PDB file of C-alpha atoms and ligand atoms in Angstrom:
ATOM      1  CA  UNK A 208       0.000   0.000   0.000  1.00  0.00           C
ATOM      2  CA  UNK A 209       1.525   3.290  -1.138  1.00  0.00           C
ATOM      3  CA  UNK A 210       0.918   6.399   0.957  1.00  0.00           C
ATOM      4  CA  UNK A 211      -0.459   9.590  -0.581  1.00  0.00           C
ATOM      5  CA  UNK A 212      -0.493  12.298   2.101  1.00  0.00           C
ATOM      6  CA  UNK A 213      -2.301  15.406   0.851  1.00  0.00           C
ATOM      7  CA  UNK A 214      -1.338  17.373   3.930  1.00  0.00           C
ATOM      8  CA  UNK A 215       0.860  20.320   4.812  1.00  0.00           C
ATOM      9  CA  UNK A 216       2.143  18.660   8.002  1.00  0.00           C
ATOM     10  CA  UNK A 217       2.656  14.877   7.685  1.00  0.00           C
ATOM     11  CA  UNK A 218       5.731  13.747   9.567  1.00  0.00           C
ATOM     12  CA  UNK A 219       7.883  12.596   6.662  1.00  0.00           C
ATOM     13  CA  UNK A 220       6.445  14.200   3.524  1.00  0.00           C
ATOM     14  CA  UNK A 221       4.179  17.026   4.720  1.00  0.00           C
ATOM     15  CA  UNK A 222       3.736  19.706   2.049  1.00  0.00           C
ATOM     16  CA  UNK A 223       5.315  17.666  -0.769  1.00  0.00           C
ATOM     17  CA  UNK A 224       2.060  16.467  -2.316  1.00  0.00           C
ATOM     18  CA  UNK A 225      -0.435  19.047  -1.108  1.00  0.00           C
ATOM     19  CA  UNK A 226      -1.781  20.078  -4.505  1.00  0.00           C
ATOM     20  CA  UNK A 227      -4.044  17.865  -6.621  1.00  0.00           C
ATOM     21  CA  UNK A 228      -1.502  17.711  -9.463  1.00  0.00           C
ATOM     22  CA  UNK A 229       1.399  16.762  -7.216  1.00  0.00           C
ATOM     23  CA  UNK A 230      -0.630  14.190  -5.289  1.00  0.00           C
ATOM     24  CA  UNK A 231      -1.896  12.518  -8.470  1.00  0.00           C
ATOM     25  CA  UNK A 232       1.582  12.478 -10.031  1.00  0.00           C
ATOM     26  CA  UNK A 233       2.916  10.914  -6.839  1.00  0.00           C
ATOM     27  CA  UNK A 234       0.142   8.279  -6.888  1.00  0.00           C
ATOM     28  CA  UNK A 235       0.976   7.427 -10.512  1.00  0.00           C
ATOM     29  CA  UNK A 236       4.619   7.017  -9.583  1.00  0.00           C
ATOM     30  CA  UNK A 237       3.737   4.754  -6.630  1.00  0.00           C
ATOM     31  CA  UNK A 238       1.768   2.498  -8.969  1.00  0.00           C
ATOM     32  CA  UNK A 239       4.674   2.378 -11.448  1.00  0.00           C
ATOM     33  CA  UNK A 240       6.876   1.497  -8.479  1.00  0.00           C
ATOM     34  CA  UNK A 241       4.687  -1.504  -7.669  1.00  0.00           C
ATOM     35  CA  UNK A 242       1.909  -0.350  -5.323  1.00  0.00           C
ATOM     36  CA  UNK A 243      -1.154  -2.621  -5.363  1.00  0.00           C
ATOM     37  CA  UNK A 244      -3.211  -0.185  -3.272  1.00  0.00           C
ATOM     38  CA  UNK A 245      -3.156   3.548  -2.541  1.00  0.00           C
ATOM     39  CA  UNK A 246      -3.995   5.158   0.815  1.00  0.00           C
ATOM     40  CA  UNK A 247      -5.044   8.801   0.532  1.00  0.00           C
ATOM     41  CA  UNK A 248      -5.102  10.975   3.657  1.00  0.00           C
ATOM     42  CA  UNK A 249      -5.870  14.640   4.325  1.00  0.00           C
ATOM     43  CA  UNK A 250      -5.240  14.839   8.059  1.00  0.00           C
ATOM     44  CA  UNK A 251      -1.869  14.197   9.662  1.00  0.00           C
ATOM     45  CA  UNK A 252      -1.977  11.899  12.672  1.00  0.00           C
ATOM     46  CA  UNK A 253       1.681  12.328  13.598  1.00  0.00           C
ATOM     47  CA  UNK A 254       2.263  12.788  17.327  1.00  0.00           C
ATOM     48  CA  UNK A 255       1.289  16.322  18.286  1.00  0.00           C
ATOM     49  CA  UNK A 256      -0.709  17.002  15.092  1.00  0.00           C
ATOM     50  CA  UNK A 257      -3.716  19.303  15.349  1.00  0.00           C
ATOM     51  CA  UNK A 258      -7.047  17.863  14.216  1.00  0.00           C
ATOM     52  CA  UNK A 259      -8.678  19.367  11.116  1.00  0.00           C
ATOM     53  CA  UNK A 260     -12.410  19.674  10.485  1.00  0.00           C
ATOM     54  CA  UNK A 261     -14.206  17.469   7.976  1.00  0.00           C
ATOM     55  CA  UNK A 262     -14.653  20.215   5.353  1.00  0.00           C
ATOM     56  CA  UNK A 263     -10.948  21.077   5.368  1.00  0.00           C
ATOM     57  CA  UNK A 264      -9.991  17.419   5.167  1.00  0.00           C
ATOM     58  CA  UNK A 265     -12.379  16.784   2.283  1.00  0.00           C
ATOM     59  CA  UNK A 266     -11.232  19.921   0.428  1.00  0.00           C
ATOM     60  CA  UNK A 267      -7.699  18.495   0.486  1.00  0.00           C
ATOM     61  CA  UNK A 268      -8.477  14.988  -0.732  1.00  0.00           C
ATOM     62  CA  UNK A 269     -11.773  15.028  -2.713  1.00  0.00           C
ATOM     63  CA  UNK A 270     -10.356  15.741  -6.159  1.00  0.00           C
ATOM     64  CA  UNK A 271      -7.342  13.534  -5.510  1.00  0.00           C
ATOM     65  CA  UNK A 272      -9.530  10.536  -4.658  1.00  0.00           C
ATOM     66  CA  UNK A 273     -11.667  11.123  -7.737  1.00  0.00           C
ATOM     67  CA  UNK A 274      -8.558  11.205  -9.940  1.00  0.00           C
ATOM     68  CA  UNK A 275      -6.617   8.316  -8.424  1.00  0.00           C
ATOM     69  CA  UNK A 276      -9.655   6.029  -8.359  1.00  0.00           C
ATOM     70  CA  UNK A 277      -9.231   5.764 -12.133  1.00  0.00           C
ATOM     71  CA  UNK A 278      -5.670   4.498 -11.987  1.00  0.00           C
ATOM     72  CA  UNK A 279      -6.537   0.800 -11.782  1.00  0.00           C
ATOM     73  CA  UNK A 280      -5.726  -0.018  -8.148  1.00  0.00           C
ATOM     74  CA  UNK A 281      -8.054   0.033  -5.135  1.00  0.00           C
ATOM     75  CA  UNK A 282      -8.003   3.277  -3.163  1.00  0.00           C
ATOM     76  CA  UNK A 283      -8.397   3.601   0.567  1.00  0.00           C
ATOM     77  CA  UNK A 284      -9.189   6.772   2.467  1.00  0.00           C
ATOM     78  CA  UNK A 285      -7.273   7.428   5.681  1.00  0.00           C
ATOM     79  CA  UNK A 286      -9.848   9.200   7.846  1.00  0.00           C
ATOM     80  CA  UNK A 287     -11.597   9.016  11.203  1.00  0.00           C
ATOM     81  CA  UNK A 288     -14.640  11.017  10.063  1.00  0.00           C
ATOM     82  CA  UNK A 289     -17.875   9.400   8.840  1.00  0.00           C
ATOM     83  CA  UNK A 290     -18.705  12.332   6.543  1.00  0.00           C
ATOM     84  CA  UNK A 291     -15.316  12.072   4.817  1.00  0.00           C
ATOM     85  CA  UNK A 292     -15.714   8.280   4.570  1.00  0.00           C
ATOM     86  CA  UNK A 293     -19.067   8.625   2.801  1.00  0.00           C
ATOM     87  CA  UNK A 294     -17.830  11.232   0.342  1.00  0.00           C
ATOM     88  CA  UNK A 295     -14.676   9.241  -0.397  1.00  0.00           C
ATOM     89  CA  UNK A 296     -16.696   6.131  -1.209  1.00  0.00           C
ATOM     90  CA  UNK A 297     -18.908   8.183  -3.562  1.00  0.00           C
ATOM     91  CA  UNK A 298     -15.755   9.536  -5.205  1.00  0.00           C
ATOM     92  CA  UNK A 299     -14.396   6.048  -5.917  1.00  0.00           C
ATOM     93  CA  UNK A 300     -12.559   4.798  -2.809  1.00  0.00           C
ATOM     94  CA  UNK A 301     -13.341   1.212  -1.826  1.00  0.00           C
ATOM     95  CA  UNK A 302     -11.490   0.826   1.489  1.00  0.00           C
ATOM     96  CA  UNK A 303     -11.957   2.796   4.722  1.00  0.00           C
ATOM     97  CA  UNK A 304      -8.774   3.133   6.797  1.00  0.00           C
ATOM     98  CA  UNK A 305      -9.649   4.419  10.265  1.00  0.00           C
ATOM     99  CA  UNK A 306      -6.784   4.963  12.740  1.00  0.00           C
ATOM    100  CA  UNK A 307      -9.489   5.466  15.365  1.00  0.00           C
ATOM    101  CA  UNK A 308     -10.914   1.974  14.815  1.00  0.00           C
ATOM    102  CA  UNK A 309     -14.370   3.183  13.669  1.00  0.00           C
ATOM    103  CA  UNK A 310     -15.124   4.520  17.161  1.00  0.00           C
ATOM    104  CA  UNK A 311     -16.447   7.948  16.093  1.00  0.00           C
ATOM    105  CA  UNK A 312     -20.214   8.191  16.150  1.00  0.00           C
ATOM    106  CA  UNK A 313     -21.538   6.964  12.814  1.00  0.00           C
ATOM    107  CA  UNK A 314     -18.255   5.512  11.503  1.00  0.00           C
ATOM    108  CA  UNK A 315     -19.142   1.857  11.985  1.00  0.00           C
ATOM    109  CA  UNK A 316     -22.529   2.503  10.402  1.00  0.00           C
ATOM    110  CA  UNK A 317     -20.904   3.936   7.253  1.00  0.00           C
ATOM    111  CA  UNK A 318     -18.694   0.869   6.979  1.00  0.00           C
ATOM    112  CA  UNK A 319     -21.596  -1.535   7.478  1.00  0.00           C
ATOM    113  CA  UNK A 320     -24.052   0.262   5.176  1.00  0.00           C
ATOM    114  CA  UNK A 321     -21.563   0.708   2.334  1.00  0.00           C
ATOM    115  CA  UNK A 322     -20.166  -2.815   2.189  1.00  0.00           C
ATOM    116  CA  UNK A 323     -16.700  -1.254   1.796  1.00  0.00           C
ATOM    117  CA  UNK A 324     -13.556  -2.979   3.037  1.00  0.00           C
ATOM    118  CA  UNK A 325     -12.114  -1.639   6.262  1.00  0.00           C
ATOM    119  CA  UNK A 326      -8.866  -1.271   8.190  1.00  0.00           C
ATOM    120  CA  UNK A 327      -9.353  -1.108  11.941  1.00  0.00           C
ATOM    121  CA  UNK A 328      -6.425   0.286  13.900  1.00  0.00           C
ATOM    122  CA  UNK A 329      -5.594   0.515  17.592  1.00  0.00           C
ATOM    123  CA  UNK A 330      -4.622   3.898  19.036  1.00  0.00           C
ATOM    124  CA  UNK A 331      -4.134   4.778  22.694  1.00  0.00           C
ATOM    125  CA  UNK A 332      -5.277   8.369  23.294  1.00  0.00           C
ATOM    126  CA  UNK A 333      -5.441  10.838  20.401  1.00  0.00           C
ATOM    127  CA  UNK A 334      -2.730  12.147  18.073  1.00  0.00           C
ATOM    128  CA  UNK A 335      -2.230  15.476  19.890  1.00  0.00           C
ATOM    129  CA  UNK A 336      -1.166  13.761  23.123  1.00  0.00           C
ATOM    130  CA  UNK A 337      -0.726  10.038  22.452  1.00  0.00           C
ATOM    131  CA  UNK A 338       3.075   9.901  22.761  1.00  0.00           C
ATOM    132  CA  UNK A 339       3.247  11.808  26.059  1.00  0.00           C
ATOM    133  CA  UNK A 340       3.315   8.731  28.301  1.00  0.00           C
ATOM    134  CA  UNK A 341       1.841   5.572  26.804  1.00  0.00           C
ATOM    135  CA  UNK A 342       1.296   2.907  29.474  1.00  0.00           C
ATOM    136  CA  UNK A 343       0.153  -0.709  29.194  1.00  0.00           C
ATOM    137  CA  UNK A 344       0.215  -3.671  31.582  1.00  0.00           C
ATOM    138  CA  UNK A 345       0.576  -6.027  28.605  1.00  0.00           C
ATOM    139  CA  UNK A 346       0.610  -4.201  25.291  1.00  0.00           C
ATOM    140  CA  UNK A 347       0.040  -7.248  23.073  1.00  0.00           C
ATOM    141  CA  UNK A 348      -2.887  -8.544  25.147  1.00  0.00           C
ATOM    142  CA  UNK A 349      -4.499  -5.091  25.378  1.00  0.00           C
ATOM    143  CA  UNK A 350      -4.183  -4.293  21.677  1.00  0.00           C
ATOM    144  CA  UNK A 351      -5.404  -7.789  20.753  1.00  0.00           C
ATOM    145  CA  UNK A 352      -8.390  -7.477  23.056  1.00  0.00           C
ATOM    146  CA  UNK A 353      -9.284  -4.048  21.599  1.00  0.00           C
ATOM    147  CA  UNK A 354      -9.082  -5.367  18.034  1.00  0.00           C
ATOM    148  CA  UNK A 355     -11.082  -8.488  18.886  1.00  0.00           C
ATOM    149  CA  UNK A 356     -13.808  -6.341  20.456  1.00  0.00           C
ATOM    150  CA  UNK A 357     -13.906  -4.077  17.382  1.00  0.00           C
ATOM    151  CA  UNK A 358     -14.152  -7.099  15.061  1.00  0.00           C
ATOM    152  CA  UNK A 359     -17.038  -8.405  17.162  1.00  0.00           C
ATOM    153  CA  UNK A 360     -18.824  -5.048  17.057  1.00  0.00           C
ATOM    154  CA  UNK A 361     -18.355  -4.903  13.309  1.00  0.00           C
ATOM    155  CA  UNK A 362     -19.559  -8.428  12.804  1.00  0.00           C
ATOM    156  CA  UNK A 363     -22.655  -7.605  14.885  1.00  0.00           C
ATOM    157  CA  UNK A 364     -23.282  -4.570  12.707  1.00  0.00           C
ATOM    158  CA  UNK A 365     -23.287  -6.848   9.658  1.00  0.00           C
ATOM    159  CA  UNK A 366     -19.740  -6.284   8.377  1.00  0.00           C
ATOM    160  CA  UNK A 367     -18.073  -9.326   6.831  1.00  0.00           C
ATOM    161  CA  UNK A 368     -14.813  -9.732   8.785  1.00  0.00           C
ATOM    162  CA  UNK A 369     -13.230 -11.308   5.698  1.00  0.00           C
ATOM    163  CA  UNK A 370     -13.287  -7.767   4.308  1.00  0.00           C
ATOM    164  CA  UNK A 371     -11.302  -6.322   7.203  1.00  0.00           C
ATOM    165  CA  UNK A 372      -7.699  -5.864   8.226  1.00  0.00           C
ATOM    166  CA  UNK A 373      -6.567  -5.278  11.798  1.00  0.00           C
ATOM    167  CA  UNK A 374      -3.635  -2.976  12.521  1.00  0.00           C
ATOM    168  CA  UNK A 375      -1.813  -2.740  15.894  1.00  0.00           C
ATOM    169  CA  UNK A 376      -1.171   0.969  15.215  1.00  0.00           C
ATOM    170  CA  UNK A 377       2.604   1.362  15.402  1.00  0.00           C
ATOM    171  CA  UNK A 378       3.577   4.649  17.032  1.00  0.00           C
ATOM    172  CA  UNK A 379       0.020   5.512  18.030  1.00  0.00           C
ATOM    173  CA  UNK A 380       0.446   5.766  21.802  1.00  0.00           C
ATOM    174  CA  UNK A 381       3.373   3.298  21.961  1.00  0.00           C
ATOM    175  CA  UNK A 382       7.024   3.350  22.981  1.00  0.00           C
ATOM    176  CA  UNK A 383       9.728   1.526  21.019  1.00  0.00           C
ATOM    177  CA  UNK A 384       9.361  -1.492  23.332  1.00  0.00           C
ATOM    178  CA  UNK A 385       5.601  -1.541  22.792  1.00  0.00           C
ATOM    179  CA  UNK A 386       6.057  -1.328  19.010  1.00  0.00           C
ATOM    180  CA  UNK A 387       8.605  -4.159  18.956  1.00  0.00           C
ATOM    181  CA  UNK A 388       6.449  -6.409  21.129  1.00  0.00           C
ATOM    182  CA  UNK A 389       3.538  -5.825  18.725  1.00  0.00           C
ATOM    183  CA  UNK A 390       5.644  -6.424  15.620  1.00  0.00           C
ATOM    184  CA  UNK A 391       6.895  -9.708  17.086  1.00  0.00           C
ATOM    185  CA  UNK A 392       3.271 -10.726  17.635  1.00  0.00           C
ATOM    186  CA  UNK A 393       2.127 -10.267  14.043  1.00  0.00           C
ATOM    187  CA  UNK A 394       1.296 -13.984  13.758  1.00  0.00           C
ATOM    188  CA  UNK A 395      -1.064 -13.632  16.721  1.00  0.00           C
ATOM    189  CA  UNK A 396      -2.900 -10.746  15.032  1.00  0.00           C
ATOM    190  CA  UNK A 397      -3.009 -12.743  11.808  1.00  0.00           C
ATOM    191  CA  UNK A 398      -4.932 -15.475  13.625  1.00  0.00           C
ATOM    192  CA  UNK A 399      -7.869 -13.194  14.500  1.00  0.00           C
ATOM    193  CA  UNK A 400      -9.916 -13.968  11.409  1.00  0.00           C
ATOM    194  CA  UNK A 401      -9.118 -10.767   9.497  1.00  0.00           C
ATOM    195  CA  UNK A 402      -6.039  -9.738   7.520  1.00  0.00           C
ATOM    196  CA  UNK A 403      -3.225  -7.749   9.132  1.00  0.00           C
ATOM    197  CA  UNK A 404      -1.864  -4.383   8.023  1.00  0.00           C
ATOM    198  CA  UNK A 405       1.479  -3.152   9.347  1.00  0.00           C
ATOM    199  CA  UNK A 406       2.423   0.532   9.043  1.00  0.00           C
ATOM    200  CA  UNK A 407       5.912   1.307  10.316  1.00  0.00           C
ATOM    201  CA  UNK A 408       7.306   3.146   7.296  1.00  0.00           C
ATOM    202  CA  UNK A 409       9.794   5.895   8.249  1.00  0.00           C
ATOM    203  CA  UNK A 410       8.338   6.071  11.747  1.00  0.00           C
ATOM    204  CA  UNK A 411      10.196   7.123  14.873  1.00  0.00           C
ATOM    205  CA  UNK A 412      10.707   3.491  15.903  1.00  0.00           C
ATOM    206  CA  UNK A 413      12.787   2.988  12.744  1.00  0.00           C
ATOM    207  CA  UNK A 414      14.739   6.125  13.617  1.00  0.00           C
ATOM    208  CA  UNK A 415      15.340   4.865  17.146  1.00  0.00           C
ATOM    209  CA  UNK A 416      16.587   1.490  15.888  1.00  0.00           C
ATOM    210  CA  UNK A 417      18.848   2.879  13.166  1.00  0.00           C
ATOM    211  CA  UNK A 418      19.949   6.212  14.611  1.00  0.00           C
ATOM    212  CA  UNK A 419      18.509   7.999  11.548  1.00  0.00           C
ATOM    213  CA  UNK A 420      16.865  11.184  12.787  1.00  0.00           C
ATOM    214  CA  UNK A 421      15.854  12.318   9.298  1.00  0.00           C
ATOM    215  CA  UNK A 422      12.663  10.479   8.241  1.00  0.00           C
ATOM    216  CA  UNK A 423      13.743  10.263   4.583  1.00  0.00           C
ATOM    217  CA  UNK A 424      16.893   8.371   5.679  1.00  0.00           C
ATOM    218  CA  UNK A 425      14.815   5.579   7.228  1.00  0.00           C
ATOM    219  CA  UNK A 426      14.107   3.737   3.961  1.00  0.00           C
ATOM    220  CA  UNK A 427      16.403   0.745   4.565  1.00  0.00           C
ATOM    221  CA  UNK A 428      15.195   0.228   8.116  1.00  0.00           C
ATOM    222  CA  UNK A 429      11.596   0.514   6.958  1.00  0.00           C
ATOM    223  CA  UNK A 430      12.130  -2.082   4.230  1.00  0.00           C
ATOM    224  CA  UNK A 431      13.573  -4.543   6.765  1.00  0.00           C
ATOM    225  CA  UNK A 432      10.549  -4.042   8.997  1.00  0.00           C
ATOM    226  CA  UNK A 433       8.153  -4.511   6.069  1.00  0.00           C
ATOM    227  CA  UNK A 434       9.823  -7.796   5.062  1.00  0.00           C
ATOM    228  CA  UNK A 435       9.733  -9.033   8.635  1.00  0.00           C
ATOM    229  CA  UNK A 436       6.033  -8.131   8.934  1.00  0.00           C
ATOM    230  CA  UNK A 437       5.226  -9.925   5.679  1.00  0.00           C
ATOM    231  CA  UNK A 438       7.176 -12.991   6.813  1.00  0.00           C
ATOM    232  CA  UNK A 439       4.986 -13.065   9.935  1.00  0.00           C
ATOM    233  CA  UNK A 440       1.711 -12.943   8.008  1.00  0.00           C
ATOM    234  CA  UNK A 441       0.975  -9.253   7.351  1.00  0.00           C
ATOM    235  CA  UNK A 442      -1.037  -9.055   4.113  1.00  0.00           C
ATOM    236  CA  UNK A 443      -0.582  -5.325   3.640  1.00  0.00           C
ATOM    237  CA  UNK A 444       2.405  -3.135   4.401  1.00  0.00           C
ATOM    238  CA  UNK A 445       1.662   0.601   4.324  1.00  0.00           C
ATOM    239  CA  UNK A 446       4.776   2.334   2.985  1.00  0.00           C
ATOM    240  CA  UNK A 447       6.161   5.593   1.613  1.00  0.00           C
ATOM    241  CA  UNK A 448       8.978   3.931  -0.359  1.00  0.00           C
ATOM    242  CA  UNK A 449       7.141   1.565  -2.651  1.00  0.00           C
ATOM    243  CA  UNK A 450       9.940   0.790  -5.123  1.00  0.00           C
ATOM    244  CA  UNK A 451      12.428  -0.158  -2.419  1.00  0.00           C
ATOM    245  CA  UNK A 452       9.849  -2.266  -0.586  1.00  0.00           C
ATOM    246  CA  UNK A 453       8.504  -3.971  -3.718  1.00  0.00           C
ATOM    247  CA  UNK A 454      12.011  -4.886  -4.959  1.00  0.00           C
ATOM    248  CA  UNK A 455      12.993  -6.304  -1.582  1.00  0.00           C
ATOM    249  CA  UNK A 456       9.708  -8.198  -1.362  1.00  0.00           C
ATOM    250  CA  UNK A 457      10.169  -9.681  -4.861  1.00  0.00           C
ATOM    251  CA  UNK A 458      13.622 -11.010  -4.004  1.00  0.00           C
ATOM    252  CA  UNK A 459      12.557 -12.318  -0.607  1.00  0.00           C
ATOM    253  CA  UNK A 460       9.448 -14.046  -2.014  1.00  0.00           C
ATOM    254  CA  UNK A 461      11.474 -15.718  -4.760  1.00  0.00           C
ATOM    255  CA  UNK A 462      14.258 -16.762  -2.387  1.00  0.00           C
ATOM    256  CA  UNK A 463      11.822 -18.172   0.143  1.00  0.00           C
ATOM    257  CA  UNK A 464      10.050 -20.143  -2.564  1.00  0.00           C
ATOM    258  CA  UNK A 465       6.691 -18.467  -1.978  1.00  0.00           C
ATOM    259  CA  UNK A 466       6.649 -17.222  -5.588  1.00  0.00           C
ATOM    260  CA  UNK A 467       8.479 -19.150  -8.326  1.00  0.00           C
TER     261      UNK A 467
HETATM  262  N1  HH2 B 796       0.086   5.522  10.145  1.00  0.00           N
HETATM  263  C1  HH2 B 796      -0.100   6.804   9.766  1.00  0.00           C
HETATM  264  C2  HH2 B 796      -1.282   7.184   9.140  1.00  0.00           C
HETATM  265  N2  HH2 B 796      -2.259   6.290   8.885  1.00  0.00           N
HETATM  266  N3  HH2 B 796      -3.076   4.074   8.971  1.00  0.00           N
HETATM  267  C3  HH2 B 796      -2.920   2.804   9.352  1.00  0.00           C
HETATM  268  N4  HH2 B 796      -3.877   1.898   9.114  1.00  0.00           N
HETATM  269  N5  HH2 B 796      -1.773   2.380   9.977  1.00  0.00           N
HETATM  270  C4  HH2 B 796      -0.756   3.230  10.266  1.00  0.00           C
HETATM  271  O1  HH2 B 796       0.252   2.787  10.872  1.00  0.00           O
HETATM  272  C5  HH2 B 796      -0.893   4.599   9.889  1.00  0.00           C
HETATM  273  C6  HH2 B 796      -2.098   4.992   9.233  1.00  0.00           C
HETATM  274  C7  HH2 B 796       0.979   7.798  10.013  1.00  0.00           C
HETATM  275  O2  HH2 B 796       1.865   7.885   8.937  1.00  0.00           O
HETATM  276  P1  HH2 B 796       1.823   8.988   7.769  1.00  0.00           P
HETATM  277  O3  HH2 B 796       0.566   8.901   6.986  1.00  0.00           O
HETATM  278  O4  HH2 B 796       3.044   8.871   6.944  1.00  0.00           O
HETATM  279  O5  HH2 B 796       1.960  10.353   8.520  1.00  0.00           O
HETATM  280  P2  HH2 B 796       0.919  11.456   8.961  1.00  0.00           P
HETATM  281  O6  HH2 B 796      -0.074  10.848   9.871  1.00  0.00           O
HETATM  282  O7  HH2 B 796       1.783  12.500   9.635  1.00  0.00           O
HETATM  283  O8  HH2 B 796       0.245  11.980   7.724  1.00  0.00           O
END
């Protein structure tokens, strides 16, 4: 899954693709580079980010979603807001990616009524404050129990869990130790009855492990994490650097005999 951030303030590429033309050109490049899916977002959720209202978010991404929905790959919309979800589906998106786990009033209903696919992520707290002091007794058990409860709620609302991916939410209210414990438990998340999405691309955890403070210098570390996640059963890896990830994945899949 290639990331298209149409934002002025995303942590690694804020402001680079914040016009329709630049965002669409970037999406086209990601597809050439090997992306099978695109994730379009108009609100940064980096630690400390300020929330934006639904109209502002939609003004950023509406035209982009309409344009990239014609490029031949499924498009997901990265939003927590039911109104933005509905408009994005009308504009051609087919996957709802909610870092808030469809907890906003009305979000689960949009997912259920539309029949769209969904990505349900765990987040402790909210982006503005989530990294201030994340605390868990047992991070893997708590994240797993949250995701299981969300899958149950969705199933009750009539959503087919075969159409869902769970996501532990790397960096969303988690320390490096929390993130590593979750990454090591990917097989456990993969056994929940939905797919698994892992999003660690260029994140602070990669910086902490490699010593790279500049997000754009975290490509190699991010690729290693993506390969590890895939080897543990993640079906989708959400990445900024599609070409690097796709090349590494092709070699690894061939070497491991999974693709001849
Ligand atoms: N991470 C980010 C945004 N959306 N969605 C899912 N499902 N999983 C993630 O890990 C995830 C996500 C944050 O990364 P990015 O989009 O690059 O930055 P920003 O939120 O600053 O726009």
